[in-house]
Amino acid sequence: MSLKYTISGRLLACLDSSCWIAHAQHARHARRLPLPTHLQIRSYSHHAHNNPKTSISWAALASRSAIAVGVAAGSLQLLTDDSYDNSHGKVKATKIRTFRLAEVKQHDRTPGLLGGTSVYDITDWIEAHPGGEVILAASGGSLEPYWDIFTIHKRPDVYEILEQYKIGEIDDADLKDGRVPHDAIVDPFQHDPGRDARLVTLTPRPRNAETPELGLREFITRNELFYVRNHFWVPAVDGEQHKVTIELTDGSERKYTVKELKERFQTHKVTATLQCAGNRRKSMTEGAGPTNGLQWRAGAISTAEWEGVRLVDVLADAGLNIEELPTDAQHVHFSAMEAYGASIPIRKALDPWGDVLLAFDMNGAELPRDHGYPVRVIVPGTVAARSVKWLSHISISPDESPTQWQQRDYKSFCPSDIKNPNWQSARSIQEMPVTSAITHVEPTRGERGEVESICAEGYAYSGGGREIIRVDVSMDGGRTWHEAELLDAEAKVSGSKAWCWRHWRYKGQVPDDGKTVSEAVLVVKATDEAYNTQPQTYESIFNARGNLATAWDRAKVS
Ligand code: MTE
């Protein structure tokens, strides 16, 4: 008797026997069938004489190392004794199996991925999956919500690959109007935390939200108003049990619980601004043309006092010889619990004035879940994409992180490289360039309601620990400039360099140059201690990804 498990594929390279055992046991419960005794491997070659067959007993199958099958367009079937025909190698009924939804849901690791009404077993694909084990998050549920996040999968070639892993269909009894009912599909974001309604939401799932004006005008951003940039769901973590693994280039590993990190190493506070590479992307779109990515205004930036232990101390404790670095120790990779990962150059990680932290507190409170609980990396002065949240693994490598976010995102290009930018040769963004933004304009009106003067406020920030030394504003499009007042001089900050934004304020008369008030535009630009200043236009720094949108900021006075 056949258990009706069939996988067909162009090339099945390596089988994970545990998955098949799971199948078989599963089917036994569901259908009261005897446990299969043999696995038969058969090619679907059109040439009968070229149709290799083989069979393996469960004993051999259970030793996982055993099976490496190179079957071109083959099929694999689980057979019980009475269907296994050793002399003729023929298999009786081999029809696609139907699964009840409840069965699919039981699988937390191996089979049971459902797309539309099809059921897939992607066990063998996990190793080769470019996105790593994140695919397992969909086990026992639907692929669809994940593919809404990872839209790169919505392509014919990916569907084709998936089809090779199809093992069955959902039983008609569980379908409604031919579809899996909506409430049967598990929402990957179901464990996301509640959020402050004042955040300016761009996307709810995954959560992406800007700090509102109130938060942008305060030096320290309150935790609940700190901008949120999540590529996926927020992992549900047991903070007591969670461990961070450090892996060195020789393969040696050391694991630390968060409690161990706190007890074993001296803790440090660092006040630092985090800014997304896409902050002010919307202005680039409006100023120079369409860009690809979340259309952030000026609120993908916030400042907090972070507390944690120095990465350099932990790396040294884990065995990295920081006095005499191995030559292959060039980059530090950070991997997170959902799927995210990024890296920084090792010179930043080991810089005694670099202040790179493994942080567990934010503004005196435990890290909020949205911001990386129980532990995240803080890389001051560097694009926030490298400050990996929900940190689980750190490794030292000769190369940059292979992740999408290091290799194919968070880079910038020549303004005319629109269609096919060279992702490989472009440098990943690390230290941030100087920028500024207007967050508030308050007009004072004369007797007839006309705007006479304004009070404007905003922030200015530069990466690499470079201090903001001046902010200039213009009310005539950049012909004449006035120096704004730099605020926050009294703010209490910790850290070795100028890792924080500076607020600025400007009070002045609206120029009487014959224009109507509605035409008057306030322009701002900042200069940092290296005398770097902002470019005038978005055209000159345009990149189709919309990163590093640092041109002069503008706001209508009225
Ligand atoms: N870390 C993980 N694990 N997952 C993420 O999606 N987003 C990165 C970075 N670290 C991200 C991450 C990006 S692009 C940014 S801008 C910052 O986190 C945002 O940090 P915040 O949400 O605490 O403001």
Coordinates of C-alpha atoms and ligand atoms in Angstrom, one line a residue:
M1 CA 0.0 0.0 0.0
S2 CA 1.3 3.4 -0.8
L3 CA 0.9 6.3 1.6
K4 CA 0.4 8.6 -1.4
Y5 CA 3.3 10.8 -0.5
T6 CA 4.8 12.0 -3.8
I7 CA 7.4 14.6 -4.4
S8 CA 8.4 15.3 -7.9
G9 CA 11.3 17.5 -8.7
R10 CA 13.9 18.2 -11.3
L11 CA 16.7 17.6 -8.9
L12 CA 16.3 16.3 -5.4
A13 CA 19.8 16.4 -4.0
C14 CA 19.6 15.7 -0.3
L15 CA 16.8 14.3 1.7
D16 CA 16.2 14.9 5.3
S17 CA 15.0 11.6 6.6
S18 CA 13.4 13.1 9.7
C19 CA 10.9 14.8 7.5
W20 CA 9.9 11.6 5.9
I21 CA 9.6 9.9 9.3
A22 CA 7.4 12.7 10.4
H23 CA 5.3 12.2 7.3
A24 CA 4.9 8.6 7.9
Q25 CA 4.1 8.9 11.6
H26 CA 1.8 11.6 10.8
A27 CA -0.1 9.6 8.2
R28 CA -0.2 6.7 10.5
H29 CA -2.1 8.7 13.1
A30 CA -4.3 10.4 10.5
R31 CA -5.2 7.4 8.5
R32 CA -4.4 4.5 10.8
L33 CA -1.9 3.2 8.2
P34 CA 1.0 1.0 9.0
L35 CA 4.4 2.7 9.2
P36 CA 6.1 2.4 5.9
T37 CA 9.1 0.1 5.7
H38 CA 10.9 1.3 2.6
L39 CA 11.5 4.4 0.7
Q40 CA 11.4 3.9 -3.0
I41 CA 13.2 6.4 -5.3
R42 CA 12.2 6.3 -8.9
S43 CA 13.0 8.5 -11.8
Y44 CA 10.4 10.0 -14.0
S45 CA 12.7 9.7 -17.0
H46 CA 10.8 9.3 -20.3
H47 CA 13.2 6.5 -21.2
A48 CA 12.0 3.3 -19.5
H49 CA 15.4 1.7 -19.7
N50 CA 16.9 4.7 -18.1
N51 CA 14.6 4.6 -15.1
P52 CA 16.7 4.0 -12.0
K53 CA 15.0 2.6 -9.0
T54 CA 16.3 2.0 -5.6
S55 CA 14.9 1.4 -2.1
I56 CA 16.1 2.0 1.3
S57 CA 14.9 0.6 4.6
W58 CA 13.9 2.8 7.4
A59 CA 17.0 1.8 9.3
A60 CA 19.2 3.2 6.6
L61 CA 16.8 6.2 6.2
A62 CA 17.0 7.0 9.9
S63 CA 20.8 7.6 9.6
R64 CA 20.4 11.1 8.1
S65 CA 23.7 11.2 6.4
A66 CA 22.8 8.4 4.1
I67 CA 20.7 9.8 1.4
A68 CA 22.0 11.9 -1.4
V69 CA 20.0 11.4 -4.4
G70 CA 20.6 12.9 -7.8
V71 CA 17.4 12.1 -9.4
A72 CA 16.5 14.0 -12.5
A73 CA 12.7 14.6 -12.6
G74 CA 12.2 11.9 -10.0
S75 CA 9.6 10.9 -7.5
L76 CA 10.0 9.6 -4.0
Q77 CA 7.4 7.4 -2.4
L78 CA 6.9 5.9 1.0
L79 CA 5.9 2.3 0.8
T80 CA 4.6 -0.1 3.3
D81 CA 5.6 -3.8 3.0
D82 CA 2.5 -4.8 1.1
S83 CA 3.1 -2.1 -1.6
Y84 CA 6.8 -2.6 -1.9
D85 CA 7.3 -4.9 -4.8
N86 CA 11.0 -5.8 -4.7
S87 CA 10.9 -8.0 -7.7
H88 CA 9.3 -5.6 -10.1
G89 CA 9.9 -2.4 -8.3
K90 CA 6.4 -1.2 -9.2
V91 CA 4.4 1.0 -7.0
K92 CA 0.7 0.8 -6.8
A93 CA -1.5 3.9 -6.5
T94 CA 0.5 7.1 -6.4
K95 CA -2.0 9.8 -6.1
I96 CA -1.4 13.2 -4.5
R97 CA -2.4 13.2 -0.9
T98 CA -5.0 15.5 0.7
F99 CA -4.3 17.0 4.0
R100 CA -6.7 18.3 6.6
L101 CA -5.8 21.9 7.8
A102 CA -5.4 20.6 11.3
E103 CA -2.7 18.2 10.2
V104 CA -0.8 20.9 8.4
K105 CA -0.9 23.2 11.4
Q106 CA 0.8 20.5 13.6
H107 CA 4.1 20.9 11.7
D108 CA 6.5 23.3 13.3
R109 CA 9.6 22.4 11.5
T110 CA 9.2 20.1 8.5
P111 CA 6.4 19.6 6.2
G112 CA 3.1 21.4 5.8
L113 CA 3.6 24.7 4.0
L114 CA 0.5 25.8 2.4
G115 CA 0.3 28.1 -0.6
G116 CA -3.2 28.7 -2.0
T117 CA -4.6 25.2 -1.4
S118 CA -1.4 23.3 -2.1
V119 CA 0.8 21.7 0.6
Y120 CA 4.5 21.8 0.3
D121 CA 7.4 20.1 2.1
I122 CA 10.4 22.4 1.8
T123 CA 12.6 20.5 4.2
D124 CA 15.2 19.9 1.6
W125 CA 15.1 23.5 0.4
I126 CA 15.9 25.1 3.7
E127 CA 19.7 24.7 3.4
A128 CA 19.7 26.3 0.0
H129 CA 17.1 29.0 0.8
P130 CA 18.8 32.4 0.3
G131 CA 16.7 33.8 3.1
G132 CA 17.9 31.1 5.5
E133 CA 15.7 29.4 8.1
V134 CA 13.3 32.2 8.2
I135 CA 11.2 30.1 5.9
L136 CA 10.5 27.8 8.8
A137 CA 8.4 30.6 10.4
A138 CA 5.7 29.6 7.8
S139 CA 5.8 25.9 8.8
G140 CA 2.4 24.6 9.6
G141 CA 0.7 27.7 8.1
S142 CA 0.4 29.7 5.0
L143 CA 3.3 31.1 2.9
E144 CA 1.1 33.9 1.7
P145 CA 1.6 36.4 4.5
Y146 CA 5.3 35.9 4.3
W147 CA 5.4 36.4 0.6
D148 CA 3.5 39.6 1.2
I149 CA 6.6 40.7 3.2
F150 CA 9.2 39.0 0.9
T151 CA 7.6 40.2 -2.3
I152 CA 10.7 39.1 -4.2
H153 CA 9.1 35.6 -4.2
K154 CA 6.2 36.6 -6.3
R155 CA 7.9 35.5 -9.5
P156 CA 7.2 32.7 -11.9
D157 CA 10.7 31.1 -11.3
V158 CA 10.1 31.0 -7.6
Y159 CA 6.6 29.4 -8.1
E160 CA 8.2 26.9 -10.3
I161 CA 10.8 25.9 -7.6
L162 CA 8.0 25.7 -5.1
E163 CA 6.0 23.4 -7.3
Q164 CA 8.8 20.8 -7.0
Y165 CA 8.1 20.6 -3.3
K166 CA 4.4 20.1 -3.5
I167 CA 3.2 17.0 -1.6
G168 CA -0.5 17.5 -1.6
E169 CA -3.7 19.5 -1.5
I170 CA -5.9 20.7 1.3
D171 CA -8.9 18.6 1.8
D172 CA -12.1 20.0 0.2
A173 CA -13.8 19.7 3.5
D174 CA -11.6 22.5 4.9
L175 CA -12.1 24.9 2.0
K176 CA -14.6 27.7 1.7
D177 CA -15.5 28.8 -1.8
G178 CA -12.5 26.8 -3.0
R179 CA -10.1 28.7 -0.7
V180 CA -8.5 28.3 2.7
P181 CA -10.6 30.5 5.0
H182 CA -8.9 33.7 6.0
D183 CA -9.2 32.9 9.8
A184 CA -7.2 29.7 9.2
I185 CA -4.2 31.6 8.1
V186 CA -1.8 32.5 10.9
D187 CA -0.8 36.1 11.1
P188 CA 3.0 36.3 11.5
F189 CA 2.6 39.6 13.3
Q190 CA 0.3 38.2 15.9
H191 CA 2.8 38.6 18.7
D192 CA 3.8 42.2 17.8
P193 CA 3.6 44.6 20.7
G194 CA 1.0 47.4 21.1
R195 CA 2.2 50.8 19.9
D196 CA 1.7 54.4 20.8
A197 CA -1.0 56.0 18.6
R198 CA 1.1 59.2 18.2
L199 CA 3.7 57.4 16.1
V200 CA 3.2 58.2 12.4
T201 CA 2.5 54.8 10.9
L202 CA 3.8 54.1 7.4
T203 CA 3.1 50.3 7.4
P204 CA 1.5 48.4 10.3
R205 CA 2.8 45.0 9.3
P206 CA 5.8 45.0 9.4
R207 CA 5.7 48.0 11.7
N208 CA 7.3 51.1 10.3
A209 CA 6.5 54.4 12.0
E210 CA 8.0 57.8 12.3
T211 CA 8.6 59.8 15.4
P212 CA 5.9 62.6 15.5
E213 CA 6.8 66.3 15.6
L214 CA 6.6 66.3 19.4
G215 CA 9.3 63.7 19.6
L216 CA 11.5 65.3 17.0
R217 CA 11.6 68.5 19.0
E218 CA 12.9 66.8 22.2
F219 CA 16.6 66.0 22.6
I220 CA 16.0 62.5 24.1
T221 CA 13.2 60.8 22.3
R222 CA 10.8 59.0 24.7
N223 CA 10.9 55.3 24.1
E224 CA 7.2 55.2 23.0
L225 CA 7.9 57.9 20.4
F226 CA 11.2 56.5 19.0
Y227 CA 10.8 55.7 15.3
V228 CA 10.3 52.0 14.4
R229 CA 11.9 50.3 11.4
N230 CA 11.0 46.6 11.3
H231 CA 11.6 44.5 8.2
F232 CA 9.6 41.6 9.7
W233 CA 7.6 40.7 12.8
V234 CA 8.9 41.3 16.4
P235 CA 10.2 38.0 17.7
A236 CA 8.6 36.7 20.9
V237 CA 11.7 36.1 23.1
D238 CA 12.3 34.7 26.5
G239 CA 14.8 37.3 27.7
E240 CA 16.0 35.1 30.6
Q241 CA 16.9 32.2 28.3
H242 CA 18.1 34.1 25.3
K243 CA 21.7 33.7 24.4
V244 CA 24.0 35.6 22.0
T245 CA 26.6 33.4 20.3
I246 CA 30.0 34.8 19.4
E247 CA 31.8 32.9 16.6
L248 CA 35.4 33.6 15.7
T249 CA 37.1 33.0 12.4
D250 CA 38.6 29.7 13.6
G251 CA 35.0 28.5 14.2
S252 CA 35.3 28.6 18.0
E253 CA 32.1 29.7 19.8
R254 CA 31.1 31.3 23.1
K255 CA 27.5 31.9 24.2
Y256 CA 26.3 34.5 26.7
T257 CA 22.9 35.0 28.2
V258 CA 21.9 38.6 28.7
K259 CA 22.3 38.1 32.5
E260 CA 25.9 37.0 31.9
L261 CA 26.6 40.0 29.7
K262 CA 25.4 42.3 32.5
E263 CA 27.3 40.5 35.3
R264 CA 30.5 39.7 33.5
F265 CA 31.3 43.0 31.8
Q266 CA 31.4 46.6 32.8
T267 CA 28.2 48.4 31.6
H268 CA 28.5 51.7 29.7
K269 CA 26.0 54.4 28.7
V270 CA 26.1 56.0 25.2
T271 CA 23.7 58.7 24.0
A272 CA 23.3 58.3 20.3
T273 CA 21.0 59.2 17.5
L274 CA 19.8 56.5 15.2
Q275 CA 18.8 57.4 11.7
C276 CA 17.4 55.2 8.9
A277 CA 19.2 55.5 5.5
G278 CA 15.8 56.3 4.1
N279 CA 15.0 59.2 6.3
R280 CA 13.6 62.1 4.1
R281 CA 13.3 59.8 1.1
K282 CA 9.9 61.3 0.4
S283 CA 11.6 64.7 -0.2
M284 CA 14.0 63.0 -2.7
T285 CA 11.1 61.5 -4.5
E286 CA 9.3 64.9 -4.6
G287 CA 12.5 66.7 -5.6
A288 CA 14.1 64.4 -8.1
G289 CA 11.8 61.5 -9.1
P290 CA 10.5 58.1 -8.0
T291 CA 12.4 56.2 -5.4
N292 CA 11.9 52.7 -4.2
G293 CA 11.2 52.2 -0.5
L294 CA 9.2 53.5 2.4
Q295 CA 8.5 57.1 1.8
W296 CA 9.8 58.5 5.1
R297 CA 9.4 62.2 5.8
A298 CA 11.9 63.6 8.4
G299 CA 10.8 61.3 11.3
A300 CA 13.0 58.2 10.8
I301 CA 15.5 59.6 13.3
S302 CA 15.5 59.6 17.1
T303 CA 17.9 59.8 20.0
A304 CA 18.2 57.7 23.2
E305 CA 20.6 57.0 26.0
W306 CA 21.6 53.3 25.5
E307 CA 23.1 51.2 28.1
G308 CA 24.9 47.9 27.6
V309 CA 28.3 46.4 27.4
R310 CA 31.1 47.2 24.9
L311 CA 31.2 44.9 21.9
V312 CA 35.0 45.0 22.0
D313 CA 35.1 43.6 25.6
V314 CA 32.8 40.7 24.7
L315 CA 34.8 39.9 21.6
A316 CA 38.0 39.9 23.6
D317 CA 36.4 37.6 26.3
A318 CA 35.2 35.3 23.6
G319 CA 38.8 34.8 22.5
L320 CA 39.4 37.4 19.7
N321 CA 43.0 38.5 19.9
I322 CA 42.4 42.3 19.6
E323 CA 46.1 43.2 20.1
E324 CA 47.1 41.1 17.1
L325 CA 44.1 40.6 14.9
P326 CA 44.0 37.6 12.6
T327 CA 44.2 38.9 9.0
D328 CA 40.9 37.4 8.1
A329 CA 39.2 39.4 10.9
Q330 CA 37.8 42.3 8.8
H331 CA 34.1 42.5 9.5
V332 CA 31.8 41.8 12.4
H333 CA 28.5 40.2 11.4
F334 CA 25.3 40.5 13.4
S335 CA 22.4 38.2 13.0
A336 CA 18.9 38.6 14.5
M337 CA 16.3 36.2 15.6
E338 CA 13.8 37.0 12.8
A339 CA 16.0 37.0 9.7
Y340 CA 17.7 40.3 9.6
G341 CA 21.5 40.7 9.6
A342 CA 24.2 43.2 8.8
S343 CA 27.9 43.9 9.4
I344 CA 30.3 46.7 10.3
P345 CA 34.0 47.0 9.7
I346 CA 36.0 45.5 12.5
R347 CA 37.9 48.8 13.0
K348 CA 34.7 50.4 14.1
A349 CA 33.8 47.5 16.4
L350 CA 37.2 47.7 18.1
D351 CA 37.7 51.5 18.1
P352 CA 38.1 52.5 21.8
W353 CA 36.2 55.8 20.9
G354 CA 33.7 53.9 18.7
D355 CA 31.3 53.1 21.6
V356 CA 29.7 50.1 19.9
L357 CA 27.4 48.5 22.5
L358 CA 25.4 45.4 23.0
A359 CA 22.6 47.3 24.6
F360 CA 19.8 46.1 26.8
D361 CA 18.5 49.3 28.2
M362 CA 17.1 52.4 26.5
N363 CA 16.5 55.6 28.4
G364 CA 16.8 53.8 31.7
A365 CA 14.2 51.1 30.9
E366 CA 14.5 47.6 29.5
L367 CA 14.7 47.7 25.7
P368 CA 11.1 47.8 24.4
R369 CA 10.2 44.9 22.2
D370 CA 10.0 47.0 19.1
H371 CA 13.6 48.2 19.7
G372 CA 15.3 44.9 20.1
Y373 CA 14.4 43.3 23.5
P374 CA 16.4 41.7 25.1
V375 CA 19.6 42.8 23.3
R376 CA 20.5 44.8 20.3
V377 CA 23.7 46.3 18.8
I378 CA 24.1 50.1 18.9
V379 CA 26.6 51.4 16.4
P380 CA 26.8 55.2 17.0
G381 CA 27.4 57.4 14.0
T382 CA 26.6 54.6 11.6
V383 CA 23.5 54.1 9.6
A384 CA 20.9 52.5 11.9
A385 CA 20.5 49.5 9.6
R386 CA 23.7 48.1 11.3
S387 CA 22.3 48.4 14.8
V388 CA 20.8 45.0 14.7
K389 CA 17.9 44.3 17.0
W390 CA 16.9 41.0 18.6
L391 CA 20.6 40.0 18.3
S392 CA 21.3 36.3 18.4
H393 CA 24.7 35.7 16.7
I394 CA 27.9 37.6 16.1
S395 CA 30.6 36.4 13.9
I396 CA 34.0 37.6 12.6
S397 CA 34.6 37.3 8.9
P398 CA 37.0 38.4 6.1
D399 CA 33.9 39.7 4.2
E400 CA 30.9 41.8 4.7
S401 CA 27.6 40.2 5.8
P402 CA 26.1 38.3 2.8
T403 CA 22.6 39.5 3.7
Q404 CA 20.3 41.4 1.5
W405 CA 20.5 44.5 3.8
Q406 CA 24.3 44.6 3.5
Q407 CA 24.6 43.6 -0.2
R408 CA 21.5 44.8 -2.0
D409 CA 20.1 47.6 0.1
Y410 CA 21.4 50.5 2.0
K411 CA 23.8 51.6 -0.7
S412 CA 23.8 54.6 -3.0
F413 CA 24.6 55.0 -6.7
C414 CA 25.5 57.5 -9.4
P415 CA 22.3 59.5 -10.0
S416 CA 21.9 58.2 -13.6
D417 CA 22.3 54.5 -12.6
I418 CA 18.6 54.0 -12.4
K419 CA 17.7 50.8 -14.1
N420 CA 20.7 48.5 -13.3
P421 CA 22.7 49.9 -10.4
N422 CA 25.8 47.8 -9.7
W423 CA 25.0 46.5 -6.3
Q424 CA 28.2 44.5 -6.1
S425 CA 30.6 47.4 -6.6
A426 CA 28.7 50.0 -4.7
R427 CA 29.9 50.5 -1.1
S428 CA 27.5 49.7 1.8
I429 CA 26.5 52.7 3.8
Q430 CA 28.3 52.9 7.2
E431 CA 28.9 56.4 8.6
M432 CA 26.1 58.8 7.8
P433 CA 26.6 62.1 6.0
V434 CA 25.5 65.5 7.4
T435 CA 21.8 66.3 7.2
S436 CA 19.2 68.6 8.8
A437 CA 15.5 69.1 8.7
I438 CA 12.8 71.6 9.6
T439 CA 10.3 70.2 12.1
H440 CA 8.3 73.2 13.1
V441 CA 7.5 76.6 11.6
E442 CA 5.4 79.1 13.6
P443 CA 4.4 82.3 11.8
T444 CA 3.7 85.6 13.6
R445 CA 1.0 87.6 11.7
G446 CA 0.5 91.3 11.4
E447 CA -2.8 93.1 11.8
R448 CA -4.0 92.1 8.3
G449 CA -3.2 88.5 8.9
E450 CA 0.0 88.7 6.8
V451 CA 3.0 86.7 8.0
E452 CA 5.6 89.1 9.3
S453 CA 8.1 86.8 11.0
I454 CA 8.7 83.2 11.8
C455 CA 10.1 81.0 14.5
A456 CA 11.4 77.8 12.9
E457 CA 13.0 74.7 14.6
G458 CA 14.6 71.5 13.5
Y459 CA 17.4 69.1 13.9
A460 CA 20.8 68.6 12.4
Y461 CA 23.0 65.5 12.5
S462 CA 26.1 64.1 11.1
G463 CA 27.6 60.5 11.3
G464 CA 31.0 59.3 12.4
G465 CA 30.8 61.3 15.6
R466 CA 31.3 64.5 13.7
E467 CA 29.8 67.5 15.6
I468 CA 27.4 69.9 14.0
I469 CA 29.1 73.3 14.1
R470 CA 26.6 75.5 12.2
V471 CA 23.1 75.5 10.8
D472 CA 22.2 78.1 8.2
V473 CA 18.7 79.2 7.1
S474 CA 17.6 81.1 4.1
M475 CA 14.2 82.7 3.4
D476 CA 15.0 83.6 -0.2
G477 CA 15.8 80.2 -1.7
G478 CA 19.5 80.3 -0.7
R479 CA 20.6 83.7 -1.9
T480 CA 21.1 85.1 1.6
W481 CA 21.7 83.1 4.8
H482 CA 21.3 83.5 8.5
E483 CA 22.9 81.4 11.2
A484 CA 20.5 79.6 13.4
E485 CA 20.9 79.2 17.1
L486 CA 22.2 75.7 18.1
L487 CA 20.3 74.2 21.0
D488 CA 21.0 71.3 23.4
A489 CA 24.3 72.7 24.6
E490 CA 23.3 71.8 28.2
A491 CA 22.0 68.3 27.3
K492 CA 23.6 65.5 29.4
V493 CA 25.2 63.1 27.0
S494 CA 27.4 60.1 27.5
G495 CA 29.9 58.7 25.0
S496 CA 33.3 59.4 23.4
K497 CA 32.2 61.5 20.4
A498 CA 29.3 63.7 19.2
W499 CA 26.9 60.9 18.4
C500 CA 23.7 63.0 18.8
W501 CA 21.7 65.4 16.8
R502 CA 21.6 69.1 17.6
H503 CA 18.4 71.0 17.6
W504 CA 18.4 74.5 16.1
R505 CA 16.1 77.5 16.2
Y506 CA 15.7 80.5 14.0
K507 CA 13.6 83.6 14.5
G508 CA 13.5 86.2 11.7
Q509 CA 11.5 88.5 9.6
V510 CA 9.9 87.3 6.4
P511 CA 11.7 89.2 3.6
D512 CA 9.7 91.8 1.9
D513 CA 10.8 91.0 -1.7
G514 CA 7.5 91.5 -3.3
K515 CA 6.5 87.8 -3.2
T516 CA 3.3 86.7 -1.7
V517 CA 3.6 85.0 1.7
S518 CA 2.6 81.6 0.2
E519 CA 5.6 81.7 -2.0
A520 CA 8.1 82.3 0.8
V521 CA 10.1 79.2 1.5
L522 CA 12.4 78.5 4.4
V523 CA 15.6 76.6 3.5
V524 CA 18.0 74.9 5.9
K525 CA 21.5 73.3 5.7
A526 CA 23.9 72.1 8.3
T527 CA 27.7 71.9 8.4
D528 CA 29.7 69.4 10.5
E529 CA 33.1 69.7 12.1
A530 CA 34.8 68.4 9.0
Y531 CA 33.1 71.2 7.1
N532 CA 31.0 68.8 5.2
T533 CA 27.8 70.4 4.2
Q534 CA 24.5 69.4 2.6
P535 CA 24.0 69.3 -1.2
Q536 CA 21.6 71.9 -2.6
T537 CA 19.5 69.7 -4.7
Y538 CA 18.2 66.1 -4.8
E539 CA 19.0 65.8 -8.5
S540 CA 22.7 65.8 -7.6
I541 CA 22.4 62.9 -5.1
F542 CA 19.5 61.1 -6.5
N543 CA 19.6 57.3 -6.3
A544 CA 16.7 55.1 -7.3
R545 CA 16.7 53.5 -3.8
G546 CA 16.2 56.9 -2.2
N547 CA 18.9 56.5 0.4
L548 CA 20.8 59.3 2.1
A549 CA 18.3 62.1 1.1
T550 CA 20.3 64.9 2.6
A551 CA 19.7 67.9 0.3
W552 CA 18.8 71.2 1.8
D553 CA 15.4 70.9 3.5
R554 CA 12.7 73.3 2.6
A555 CA 9.4 74.3 4.1
K556 CA 6.7 76.8 3.1
V557 CA 6.6 79.6 5.5
S558 CA 2.8 79.8 5.6
Ligands
MTE1 N1 17.3 44.7 13.3 C1 16.5 43.7 13.1 N2 16.7 42.5 13.7 N3 15.4 43.8 12.2 C2 15.2 44.9 11.5 O1 14.2 45.0 10.7 N4 16.0 47.2 11.0 C3 17.2 48.0 11.0 C4 17.8 48.2 12.3 N5 18.0 46.9 12.9 C5 16.1 46.0 11.7 C6 17.1 45.9 12.7 C7 16.9 49.4 10.5 S1 16.8 49.5 8.8 C8 16.8 50.4 11.3 S2 16.7 52.0 10.6 C9 16.9 50.3 12.7 O2 17.0 49.0 13.1 C10 15.7 50.9 13.4 O3 15.8 50.8 14.8 P1 14.5 51.2 15.6 O4 13.3 50.4 15.1 O5 14.9 50.8 17.0 O6 14.3 52.6 15.5

